[in-house]
Short mmCIF file of C-alpha atoms in Angstrom, two decimals:
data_model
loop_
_atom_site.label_atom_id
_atom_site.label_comp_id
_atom_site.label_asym_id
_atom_site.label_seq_id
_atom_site.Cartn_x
_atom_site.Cartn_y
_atom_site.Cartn_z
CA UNK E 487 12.97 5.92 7.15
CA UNK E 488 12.70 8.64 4.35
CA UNK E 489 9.24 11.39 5.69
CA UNK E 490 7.53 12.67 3.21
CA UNK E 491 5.00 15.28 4.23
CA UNK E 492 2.14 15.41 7.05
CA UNK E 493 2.05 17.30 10.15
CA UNK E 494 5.43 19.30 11.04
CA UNK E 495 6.57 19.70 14.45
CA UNK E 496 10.02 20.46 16.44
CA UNK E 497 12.43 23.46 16.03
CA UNK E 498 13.01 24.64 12.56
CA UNK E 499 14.83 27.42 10.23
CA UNK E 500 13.26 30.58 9.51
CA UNK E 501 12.50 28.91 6.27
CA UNK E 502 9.75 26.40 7.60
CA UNK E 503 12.47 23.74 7.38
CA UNK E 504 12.72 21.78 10.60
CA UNK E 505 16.46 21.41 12.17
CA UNK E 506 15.93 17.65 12.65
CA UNK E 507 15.09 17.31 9.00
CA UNK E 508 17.74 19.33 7.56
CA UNK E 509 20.38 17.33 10.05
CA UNK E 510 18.67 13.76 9.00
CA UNK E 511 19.27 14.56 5.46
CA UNK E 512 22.57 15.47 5.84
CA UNK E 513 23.59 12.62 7.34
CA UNK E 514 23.96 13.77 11.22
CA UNK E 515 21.16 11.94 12.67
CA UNK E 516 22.38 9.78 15.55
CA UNK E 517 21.28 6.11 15.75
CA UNK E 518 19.45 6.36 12.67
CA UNK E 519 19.74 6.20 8.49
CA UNK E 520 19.25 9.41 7.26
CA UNK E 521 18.78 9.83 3.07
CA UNK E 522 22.06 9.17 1.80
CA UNK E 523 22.24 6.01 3.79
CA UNK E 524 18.80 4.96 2.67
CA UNK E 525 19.49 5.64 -0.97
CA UNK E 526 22.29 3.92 -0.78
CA UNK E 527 20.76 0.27 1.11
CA UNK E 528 18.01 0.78 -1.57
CA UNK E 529 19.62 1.23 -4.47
CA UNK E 530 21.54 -1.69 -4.32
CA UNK E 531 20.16 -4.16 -7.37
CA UNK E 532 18.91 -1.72 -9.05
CA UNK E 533 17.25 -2.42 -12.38
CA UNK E 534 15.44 0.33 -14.85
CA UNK E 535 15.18 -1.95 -17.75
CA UNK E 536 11.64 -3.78 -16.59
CA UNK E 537 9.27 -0.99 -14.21
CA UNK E 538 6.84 -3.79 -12.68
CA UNK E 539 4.66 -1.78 -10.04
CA UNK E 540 2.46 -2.69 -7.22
CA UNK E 541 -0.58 -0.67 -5.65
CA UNK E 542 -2.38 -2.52 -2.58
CA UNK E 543 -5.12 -1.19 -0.50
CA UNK E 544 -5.48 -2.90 2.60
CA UNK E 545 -9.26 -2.63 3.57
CA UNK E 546 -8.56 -1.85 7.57
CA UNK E 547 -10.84 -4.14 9.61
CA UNK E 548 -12.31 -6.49 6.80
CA UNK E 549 -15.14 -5.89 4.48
CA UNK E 550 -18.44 -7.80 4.26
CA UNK E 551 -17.91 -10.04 1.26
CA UNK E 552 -21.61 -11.20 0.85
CA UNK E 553 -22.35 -7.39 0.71
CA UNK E 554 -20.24 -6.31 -1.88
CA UNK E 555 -18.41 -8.98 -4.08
CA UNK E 556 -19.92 -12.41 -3.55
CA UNK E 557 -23.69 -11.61 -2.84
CA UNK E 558 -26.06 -14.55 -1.42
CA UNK E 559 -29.14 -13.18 -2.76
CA UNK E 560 -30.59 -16.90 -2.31
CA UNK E 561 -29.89 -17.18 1.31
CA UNK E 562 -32.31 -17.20 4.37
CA UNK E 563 -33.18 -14.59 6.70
CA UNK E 564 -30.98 -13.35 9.04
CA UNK E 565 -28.28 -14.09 6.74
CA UNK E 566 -28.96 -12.42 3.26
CA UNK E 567 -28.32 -8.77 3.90
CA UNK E 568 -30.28 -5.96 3.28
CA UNK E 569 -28.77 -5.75 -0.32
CA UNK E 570 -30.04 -6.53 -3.99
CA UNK E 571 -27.20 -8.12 -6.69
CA UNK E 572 -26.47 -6.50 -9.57
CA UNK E 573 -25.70 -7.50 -13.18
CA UNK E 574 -22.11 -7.00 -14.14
CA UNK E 575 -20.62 -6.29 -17.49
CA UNK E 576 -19.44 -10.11 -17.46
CA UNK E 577 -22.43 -12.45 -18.33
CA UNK E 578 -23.97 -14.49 -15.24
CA UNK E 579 -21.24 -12.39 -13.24
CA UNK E 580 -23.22 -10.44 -10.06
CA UNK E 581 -22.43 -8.43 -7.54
CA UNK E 582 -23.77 -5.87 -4.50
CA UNK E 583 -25.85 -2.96 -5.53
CA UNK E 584 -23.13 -1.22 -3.33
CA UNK E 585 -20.79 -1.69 -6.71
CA UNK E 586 -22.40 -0.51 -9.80
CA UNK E 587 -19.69 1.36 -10.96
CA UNK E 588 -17.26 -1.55 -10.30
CA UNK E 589 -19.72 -3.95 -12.07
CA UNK E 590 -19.74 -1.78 -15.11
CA UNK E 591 -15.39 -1.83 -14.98
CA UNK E 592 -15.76 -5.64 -14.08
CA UNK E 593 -14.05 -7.20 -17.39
CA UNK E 594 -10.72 -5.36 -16.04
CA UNK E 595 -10.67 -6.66 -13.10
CA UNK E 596 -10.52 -10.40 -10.94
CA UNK E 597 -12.56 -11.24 -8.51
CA UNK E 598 -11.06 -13.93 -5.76
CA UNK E 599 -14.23 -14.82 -3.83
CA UNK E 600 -12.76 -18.52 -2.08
CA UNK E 601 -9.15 -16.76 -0.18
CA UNK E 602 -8.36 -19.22 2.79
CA UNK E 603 -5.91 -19.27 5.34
CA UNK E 604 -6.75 -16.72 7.72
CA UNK E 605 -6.98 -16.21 11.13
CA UNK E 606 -9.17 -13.93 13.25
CA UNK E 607 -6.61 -11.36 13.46
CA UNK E 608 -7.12 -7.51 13.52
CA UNK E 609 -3.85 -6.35 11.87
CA UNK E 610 -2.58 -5.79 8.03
CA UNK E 611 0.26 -7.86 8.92
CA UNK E 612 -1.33 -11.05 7.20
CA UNK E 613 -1.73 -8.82 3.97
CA UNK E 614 1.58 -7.13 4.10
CA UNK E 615 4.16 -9.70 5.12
CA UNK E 616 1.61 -12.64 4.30
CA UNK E 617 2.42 -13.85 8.19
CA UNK E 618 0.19 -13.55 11.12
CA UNK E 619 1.43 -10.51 13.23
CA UNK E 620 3.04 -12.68 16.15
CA UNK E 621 4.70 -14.96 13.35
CA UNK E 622 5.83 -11.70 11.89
CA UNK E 623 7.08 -10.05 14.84
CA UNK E 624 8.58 -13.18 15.97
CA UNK E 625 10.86 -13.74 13.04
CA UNK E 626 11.32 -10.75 11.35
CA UNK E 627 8.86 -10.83 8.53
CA UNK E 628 8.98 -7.97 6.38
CA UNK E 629 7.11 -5.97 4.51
CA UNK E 630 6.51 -7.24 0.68
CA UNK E 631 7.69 -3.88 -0.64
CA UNK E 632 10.73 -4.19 1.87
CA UNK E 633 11.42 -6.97 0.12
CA UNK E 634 10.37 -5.35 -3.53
CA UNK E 635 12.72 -2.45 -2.38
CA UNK E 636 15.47 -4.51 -0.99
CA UNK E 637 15.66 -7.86 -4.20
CA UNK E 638 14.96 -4.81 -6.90
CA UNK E 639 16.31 -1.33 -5.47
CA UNK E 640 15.04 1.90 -6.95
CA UNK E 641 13.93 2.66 -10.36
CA UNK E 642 15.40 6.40 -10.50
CA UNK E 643 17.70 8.15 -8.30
CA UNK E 644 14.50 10.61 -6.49
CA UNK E 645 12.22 8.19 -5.95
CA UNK E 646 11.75 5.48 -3.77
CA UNK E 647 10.70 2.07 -4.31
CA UNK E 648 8.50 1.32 -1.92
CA UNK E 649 5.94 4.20 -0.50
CA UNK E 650 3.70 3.67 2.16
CA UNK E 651 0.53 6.03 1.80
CA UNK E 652 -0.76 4.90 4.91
CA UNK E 653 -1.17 7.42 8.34
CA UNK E 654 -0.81 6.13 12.11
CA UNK E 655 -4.09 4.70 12.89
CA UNK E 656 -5.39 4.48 16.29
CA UNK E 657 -5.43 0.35 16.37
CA UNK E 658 -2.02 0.14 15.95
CA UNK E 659 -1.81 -3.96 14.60
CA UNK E 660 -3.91 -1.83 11.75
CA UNK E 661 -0.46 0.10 10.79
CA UNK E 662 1.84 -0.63 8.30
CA UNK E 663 4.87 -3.04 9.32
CA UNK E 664 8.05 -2.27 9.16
CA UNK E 665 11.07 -4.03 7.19
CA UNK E 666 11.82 -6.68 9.68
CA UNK E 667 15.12 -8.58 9.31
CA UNK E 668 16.11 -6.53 6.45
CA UNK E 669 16.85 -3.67 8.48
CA UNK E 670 15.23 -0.21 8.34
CA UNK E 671 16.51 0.87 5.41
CA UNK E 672 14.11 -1.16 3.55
CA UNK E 673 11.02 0.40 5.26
CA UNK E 674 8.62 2.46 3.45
CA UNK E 675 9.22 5.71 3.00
CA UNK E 676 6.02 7.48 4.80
CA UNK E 677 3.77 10.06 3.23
CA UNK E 678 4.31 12.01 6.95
CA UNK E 679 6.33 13.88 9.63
CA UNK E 680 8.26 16.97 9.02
CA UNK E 681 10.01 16.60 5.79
CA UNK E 682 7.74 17.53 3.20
CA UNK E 683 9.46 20.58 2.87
CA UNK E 684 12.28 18.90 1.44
CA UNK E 685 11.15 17.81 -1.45
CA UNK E 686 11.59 21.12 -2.92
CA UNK E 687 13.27 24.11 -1.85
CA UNK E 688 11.16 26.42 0.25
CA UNK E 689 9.95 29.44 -0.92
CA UNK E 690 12.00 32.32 -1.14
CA UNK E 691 15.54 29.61 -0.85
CA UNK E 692 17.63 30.34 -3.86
CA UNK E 693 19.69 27.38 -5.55
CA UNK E 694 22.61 28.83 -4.64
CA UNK E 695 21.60 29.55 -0.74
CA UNK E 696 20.59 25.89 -0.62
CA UNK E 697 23.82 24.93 -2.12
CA UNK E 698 25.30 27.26 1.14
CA UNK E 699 23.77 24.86 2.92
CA UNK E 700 25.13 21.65 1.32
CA UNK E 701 28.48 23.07 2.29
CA UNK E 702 28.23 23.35 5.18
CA UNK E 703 26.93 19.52 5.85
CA UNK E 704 29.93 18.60 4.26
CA UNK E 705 31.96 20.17 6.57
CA UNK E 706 30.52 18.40 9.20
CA UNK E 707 30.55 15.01 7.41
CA UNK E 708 33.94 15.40 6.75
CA UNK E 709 34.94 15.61 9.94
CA UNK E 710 32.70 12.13 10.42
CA UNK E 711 34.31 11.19 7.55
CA UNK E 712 38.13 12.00 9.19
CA UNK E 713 36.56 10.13 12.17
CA UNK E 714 35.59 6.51 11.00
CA UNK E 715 36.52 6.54 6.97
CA UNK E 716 35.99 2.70 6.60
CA UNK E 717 32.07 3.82 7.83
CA UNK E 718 30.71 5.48 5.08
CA UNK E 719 33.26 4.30 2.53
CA UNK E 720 31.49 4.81 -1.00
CA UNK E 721 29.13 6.91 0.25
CA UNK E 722 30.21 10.35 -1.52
CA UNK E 723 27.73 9.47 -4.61
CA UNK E 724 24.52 8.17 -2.18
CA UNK E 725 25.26 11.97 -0.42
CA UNK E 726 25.29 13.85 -4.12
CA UNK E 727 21.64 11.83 -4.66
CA UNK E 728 20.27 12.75 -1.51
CA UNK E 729 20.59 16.50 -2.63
CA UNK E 730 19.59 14.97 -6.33
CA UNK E 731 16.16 14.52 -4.34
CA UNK E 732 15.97 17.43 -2.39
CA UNK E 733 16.83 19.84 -5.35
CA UNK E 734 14.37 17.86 -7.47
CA UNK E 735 10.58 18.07 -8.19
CA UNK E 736 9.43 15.35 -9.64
CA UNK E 737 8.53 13.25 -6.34
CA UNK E 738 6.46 16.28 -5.02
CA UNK E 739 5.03 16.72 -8.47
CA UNK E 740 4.10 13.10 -8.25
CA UNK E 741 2.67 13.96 -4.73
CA UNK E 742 0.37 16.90 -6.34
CA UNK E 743 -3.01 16.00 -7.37
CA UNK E 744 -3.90 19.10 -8.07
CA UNK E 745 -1.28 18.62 -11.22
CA UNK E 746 -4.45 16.67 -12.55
CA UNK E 747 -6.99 17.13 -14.98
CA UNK E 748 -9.89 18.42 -12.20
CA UNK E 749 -12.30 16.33 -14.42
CA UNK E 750 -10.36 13.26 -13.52
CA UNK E 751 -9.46 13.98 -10.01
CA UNK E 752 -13.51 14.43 -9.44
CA UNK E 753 -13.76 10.92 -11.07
CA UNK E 754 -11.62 9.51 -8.61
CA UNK E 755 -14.05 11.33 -5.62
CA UNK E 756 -11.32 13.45 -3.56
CA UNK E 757 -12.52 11.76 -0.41
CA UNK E 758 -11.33 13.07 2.80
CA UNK E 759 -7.81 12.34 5.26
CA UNK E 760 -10.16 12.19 8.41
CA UNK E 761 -9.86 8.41 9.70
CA UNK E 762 -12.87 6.66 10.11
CA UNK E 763 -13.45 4.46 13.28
CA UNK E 764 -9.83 3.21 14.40
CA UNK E 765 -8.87 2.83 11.06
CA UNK E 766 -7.67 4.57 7.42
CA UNK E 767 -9.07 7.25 5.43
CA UNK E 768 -11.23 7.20 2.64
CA UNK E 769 -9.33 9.40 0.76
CA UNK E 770 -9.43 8.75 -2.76
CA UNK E 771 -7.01 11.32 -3.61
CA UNK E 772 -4.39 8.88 -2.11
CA UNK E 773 -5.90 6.19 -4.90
CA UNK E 774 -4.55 9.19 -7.65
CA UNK E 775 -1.10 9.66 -5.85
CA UNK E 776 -0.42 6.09 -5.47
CA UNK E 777 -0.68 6.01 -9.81
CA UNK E 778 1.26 8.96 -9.90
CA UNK E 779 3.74 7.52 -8.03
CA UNK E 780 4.12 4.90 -10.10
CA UNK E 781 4.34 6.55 -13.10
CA UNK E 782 7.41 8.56 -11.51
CA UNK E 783 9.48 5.37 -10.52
CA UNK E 784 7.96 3.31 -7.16
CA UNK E 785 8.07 -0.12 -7.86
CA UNK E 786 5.21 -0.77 -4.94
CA UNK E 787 2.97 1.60 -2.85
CA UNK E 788 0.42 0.59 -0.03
CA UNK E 789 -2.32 2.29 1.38
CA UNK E 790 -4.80 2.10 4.31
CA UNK E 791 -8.71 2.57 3.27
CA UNK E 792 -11.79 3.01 5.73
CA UNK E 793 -13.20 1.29 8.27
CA UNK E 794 -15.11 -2.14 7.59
CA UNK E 795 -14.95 -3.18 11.38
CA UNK E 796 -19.08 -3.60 11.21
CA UNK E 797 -20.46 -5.02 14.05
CA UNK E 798 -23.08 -2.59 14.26
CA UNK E 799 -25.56 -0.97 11.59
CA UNK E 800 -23.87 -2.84 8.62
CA UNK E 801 -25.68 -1.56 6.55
CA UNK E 802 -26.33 1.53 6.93
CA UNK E 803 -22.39 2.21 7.17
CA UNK E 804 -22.27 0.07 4.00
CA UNK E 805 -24.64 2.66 2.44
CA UNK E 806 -22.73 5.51 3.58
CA UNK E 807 -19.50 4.22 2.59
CA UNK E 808 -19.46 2.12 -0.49
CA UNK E 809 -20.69 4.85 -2.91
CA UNK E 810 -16.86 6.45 -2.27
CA UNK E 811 -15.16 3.20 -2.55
CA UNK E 812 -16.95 2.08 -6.04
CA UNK E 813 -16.04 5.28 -7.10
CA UNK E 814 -12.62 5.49 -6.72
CA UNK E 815 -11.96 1.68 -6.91
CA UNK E 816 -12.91 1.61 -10.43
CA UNK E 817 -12.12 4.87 -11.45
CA UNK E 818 -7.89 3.75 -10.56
CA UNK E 819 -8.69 0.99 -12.29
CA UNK E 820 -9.85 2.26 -15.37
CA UNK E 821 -7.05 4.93 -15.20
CA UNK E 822 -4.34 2.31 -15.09
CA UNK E 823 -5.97 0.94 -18.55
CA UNK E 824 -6.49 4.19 -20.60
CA UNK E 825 -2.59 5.13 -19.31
CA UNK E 826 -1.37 1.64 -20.61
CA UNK E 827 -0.28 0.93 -16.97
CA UNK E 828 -2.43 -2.43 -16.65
CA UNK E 829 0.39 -4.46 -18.19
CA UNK E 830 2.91 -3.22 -15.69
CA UNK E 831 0.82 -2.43 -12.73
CA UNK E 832 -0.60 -4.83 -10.48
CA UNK E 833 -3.77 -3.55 -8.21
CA UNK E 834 -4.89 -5.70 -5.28
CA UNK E 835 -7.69 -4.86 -2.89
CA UNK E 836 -8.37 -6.91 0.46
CA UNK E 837 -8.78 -6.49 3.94
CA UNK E 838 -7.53 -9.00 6.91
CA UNK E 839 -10.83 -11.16 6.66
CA UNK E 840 -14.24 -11.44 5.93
CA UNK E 841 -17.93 -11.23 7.83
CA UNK E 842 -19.81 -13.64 9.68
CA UNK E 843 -23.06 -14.98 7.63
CA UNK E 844 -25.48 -14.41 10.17
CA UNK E 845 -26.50 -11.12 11.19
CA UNK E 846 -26.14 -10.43 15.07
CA UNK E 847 -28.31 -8.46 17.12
CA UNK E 848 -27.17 -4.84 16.02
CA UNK E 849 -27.48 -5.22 12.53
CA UNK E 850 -24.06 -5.85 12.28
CA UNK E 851 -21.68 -9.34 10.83
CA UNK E 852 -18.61 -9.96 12.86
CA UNK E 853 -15.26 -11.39 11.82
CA UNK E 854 -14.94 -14.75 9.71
CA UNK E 855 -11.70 -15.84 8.96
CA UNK E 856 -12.49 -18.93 6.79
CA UNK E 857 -13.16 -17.36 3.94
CA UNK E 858 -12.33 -14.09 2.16
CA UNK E 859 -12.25 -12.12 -1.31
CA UNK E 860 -10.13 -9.44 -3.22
CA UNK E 861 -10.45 -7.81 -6.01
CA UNK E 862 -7.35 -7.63 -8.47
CA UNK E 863 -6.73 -5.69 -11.83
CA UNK E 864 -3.50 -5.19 -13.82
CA UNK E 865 -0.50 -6.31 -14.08
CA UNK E 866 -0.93 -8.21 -17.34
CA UNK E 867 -3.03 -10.56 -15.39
CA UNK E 868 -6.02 -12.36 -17.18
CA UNK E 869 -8.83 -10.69 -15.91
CA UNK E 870 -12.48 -10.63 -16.62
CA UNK E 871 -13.37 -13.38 -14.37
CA UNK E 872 -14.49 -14.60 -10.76
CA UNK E 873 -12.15 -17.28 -9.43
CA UNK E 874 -13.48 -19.48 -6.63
CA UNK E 875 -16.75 -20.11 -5.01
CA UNK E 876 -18.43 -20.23 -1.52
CA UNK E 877 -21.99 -21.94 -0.49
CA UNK E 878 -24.80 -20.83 -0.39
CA UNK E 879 -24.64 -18.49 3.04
CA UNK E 880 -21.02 -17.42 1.79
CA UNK E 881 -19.58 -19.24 4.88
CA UNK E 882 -16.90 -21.37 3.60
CA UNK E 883 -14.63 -22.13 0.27
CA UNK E 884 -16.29 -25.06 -1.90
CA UNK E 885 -14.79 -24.09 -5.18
CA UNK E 886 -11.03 -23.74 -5.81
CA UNK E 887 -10.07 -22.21 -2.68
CA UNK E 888 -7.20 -19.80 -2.91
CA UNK E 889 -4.37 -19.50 0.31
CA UNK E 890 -3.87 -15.76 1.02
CA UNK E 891 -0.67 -15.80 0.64
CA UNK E 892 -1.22 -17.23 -3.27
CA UNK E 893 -1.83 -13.33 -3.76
CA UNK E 894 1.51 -12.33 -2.77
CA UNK E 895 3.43 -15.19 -4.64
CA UNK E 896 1.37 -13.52 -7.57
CA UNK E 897 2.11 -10.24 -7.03
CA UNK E 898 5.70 -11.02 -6.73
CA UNK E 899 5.50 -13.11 -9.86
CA UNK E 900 3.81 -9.81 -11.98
CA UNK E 901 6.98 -7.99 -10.30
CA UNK E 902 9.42 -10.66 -11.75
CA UNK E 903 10.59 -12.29 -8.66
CA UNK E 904 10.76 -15.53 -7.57
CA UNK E 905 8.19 -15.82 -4.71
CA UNK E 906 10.84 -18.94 -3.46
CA UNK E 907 13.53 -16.86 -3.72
CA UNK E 908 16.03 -16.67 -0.88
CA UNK E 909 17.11 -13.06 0.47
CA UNK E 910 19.93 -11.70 2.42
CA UNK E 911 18.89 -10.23 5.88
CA UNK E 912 20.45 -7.67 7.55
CA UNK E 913 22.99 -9.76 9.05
CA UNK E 914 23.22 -12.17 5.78
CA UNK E 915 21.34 -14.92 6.38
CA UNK E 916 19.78 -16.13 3.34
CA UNK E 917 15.71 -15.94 3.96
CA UNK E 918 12.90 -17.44 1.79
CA UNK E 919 10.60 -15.06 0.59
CA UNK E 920 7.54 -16.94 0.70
CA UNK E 921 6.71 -20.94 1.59
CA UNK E 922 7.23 -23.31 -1.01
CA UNK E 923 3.76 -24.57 -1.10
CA UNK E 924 2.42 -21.26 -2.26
CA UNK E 925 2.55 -20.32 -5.75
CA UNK E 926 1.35 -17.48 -8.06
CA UNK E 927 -2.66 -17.91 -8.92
CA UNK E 928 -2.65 -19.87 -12.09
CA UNK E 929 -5.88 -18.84 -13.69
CA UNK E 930 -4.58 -15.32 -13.58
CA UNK E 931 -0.73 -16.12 -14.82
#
């Protein structure tokens, strides 16, 4: 697994460059893959010709649908919510007050309001690898973007296809799971750790110093080399691109908000990387990396976002909270338009699963897995329009109700890849990617 930046730790060069790093990258990390052996797993199938992209933020702990997207306005006490709807910029179209800045952007975006399929389940693993966590642990499910990264390899030779945005989080079924049967080298590379510093030289490191450096590793790899040659046979150019990435700047340009207009970057709202709850961040700066990172080659990027775990004081989190997550919401999503990145760029927004209709005791809705919503934009999809339906207490699907996993098969489809595909696992097993019974969503194709 390729570290990007986050906390440093361990022994390290007078530099600020850590000594496990600068081993890991040159390929002398035991019982591991360091770079040159992830570039090269990942940048097998490579294609440049077609730059489909994928941004998902998982919601961590599942957001009250009636209070944002799907509001019951009609509904008794004790179930209704504290909240008014809102007119949207589609006609007859409402949502939360909690949203007005999404119900102004609402003609570029898809609201699923009828998702089915499941299960009470604290984890991302139903969103990520569209299995249940046991299921996934069990067999081996991986990642989507493993897969993305593994079917479609990278776009460029300095960055990665798949980059996961998201920190540790203290409920650990909330953190991001790993590449399963395909074998770490399809795992995200992380946006943590000690390597930061690699992605471009350290101050006061001349070219030619670092270059020192690169001789040296080779000494030691050829000795490796002398050791086991059938090992890392054809693996002389993957080396030469792992110093392509260290001795270039575009992936920590990418990584550099700051690079942005300050007018635009305050449109997103910078938010903050302090976890709320058990959960993610609401950092919205992570909203502006994850474009930028598409715009500099990652065919799919994930995030975690806040905490919607409300059993308690719904509402008044709900107040706290949803001002920063309309903002930044539809401020990506309006971004990806003006940049002429909806066509290529799928967005999807979701959480594990919704809340309970009635209100408990402490002001608070609890999980409901029978029915659930996301929000979508992008990716060329037909948007401007609410697909599916609940009753009238927003407890169950009664119109056109939509399998979870029907978002994946779409997502895959705006990638352009079979969502019935078979893949190779580690060992070469040919896997499906997805069930046959679920297909991309239709009204948005």
């Amino acid at each position: 697994m390729l570290t990007l930046w986050g906390p440093r730790g361990g022994g390290r060069y007078c530099d600020g460059v850590s000594r496990r790093s600068f081993l890991q990258v040159g390929g002398l990390a035991m019982g591991g893959l360091a770079l040159p052996q992830l570039l090269a797993a990942q940048g097998k199938g490579a294609t440049a010709d077609n730059h489909k992209s994928v941004i998902m933020i998982y919601l961590t702990g599942g957001l009250a649908h009636q209070d944002t997207v799907d509001p019951k306005p009609d509904a008794p006490d004790g179930i209704r919510g504290e909240f008014k709807p809102i007119a949207t910029c589609l006609p007859g179209v409402f949502l939360s007050e909690t949203m007005p800045r999404t119900a102004l952007a609402l003609d570029k975006m898809a609201i699923i309001r009828s998702l089915v399929g499941q299960i009470d389940e604290h984890s991302s693993f139903q969103s990520m690898t569209g299995f249940p966590m046991v299921v996934s642990q069990r067999e081996g499910k991986p990642h989507f973007g493993s897969v993305v990264a593994r079917v479609q390899g990278a776009v460029n030779p300095v960055t990665p296809p798949f980059v996961d945005l998201a920190p540790v989080m203290q409920h650990r079924p909330y953190n991001t799971p790993d590449a399963g049967i395909l074998g770490q080298a399809f795992k995200g590379a992380r946006m943590e750790g000690d390597d930061l510093a690699l992605l471009q030289l350290p101050q006061g490191i001349s070219p030619d110093r670092f270059a020192e450096r690169r001789g040296l590793l080779d000494q030691f790899d050829d000795f490796r080399r002398s050791v086991d040659a059938a090992a890392v046979d054809g693996m002389e150019s993957c080396y030469k691109q792992a110093f392509d990435v260290l001795t270039s700047d575009a992936l920590a340009k990418a990584l550099d908000v700051e690079q942005e207009d300050p007018r635009l970057r305050a449109r997103y709202g910078i938010g903050s990387p302090k976890h709320l709850g058990d959960g993610g961040p609401m950092w919205n700066d992570q909203f502006l990396v994850a474009r930028r990172l598409v715009e500099a080659g990652a065919r799919c990027v994930t995030l975690s976002y806040g905490f919607w775990d409300t059993h308690g004081n719904n509402f008044g989190h709900l107040r706290n909270v949803m001002p920063l997550f309309d903002q930044g919401v539809s401020a990506l999503v309006e971004d990806l338009y003006q940049r002429g990145l909806d066509r290529d760029c799928t967005l999807v927004v979701w959480g594990e699963f919704g809340r309970t209709p009635r209100i408990n005791k402490d002001a608070g809705r609890d999980h409901w897995a029978p029915v659930n919503s996301a929000i979508l934009a992008g990716g060329g999809m037909k948007v401007g329009q609410v697909i599916g339906s609940t009753d009238k207490i927003a407890a169950q699907a009664v119109g056109r109700p939509v399998h979870y996993r029907d978002v994946l098969a779409t997502v895959y489809h705006n990638l352009g890849l079979d969502p019935h595909a078979f893949i190779n696992d580690k060992a070469g097993r040919p896997i499906p990617i997805l069930p046959m019974e679920n297909e991309p969503i239709a009204e948005l194709i």
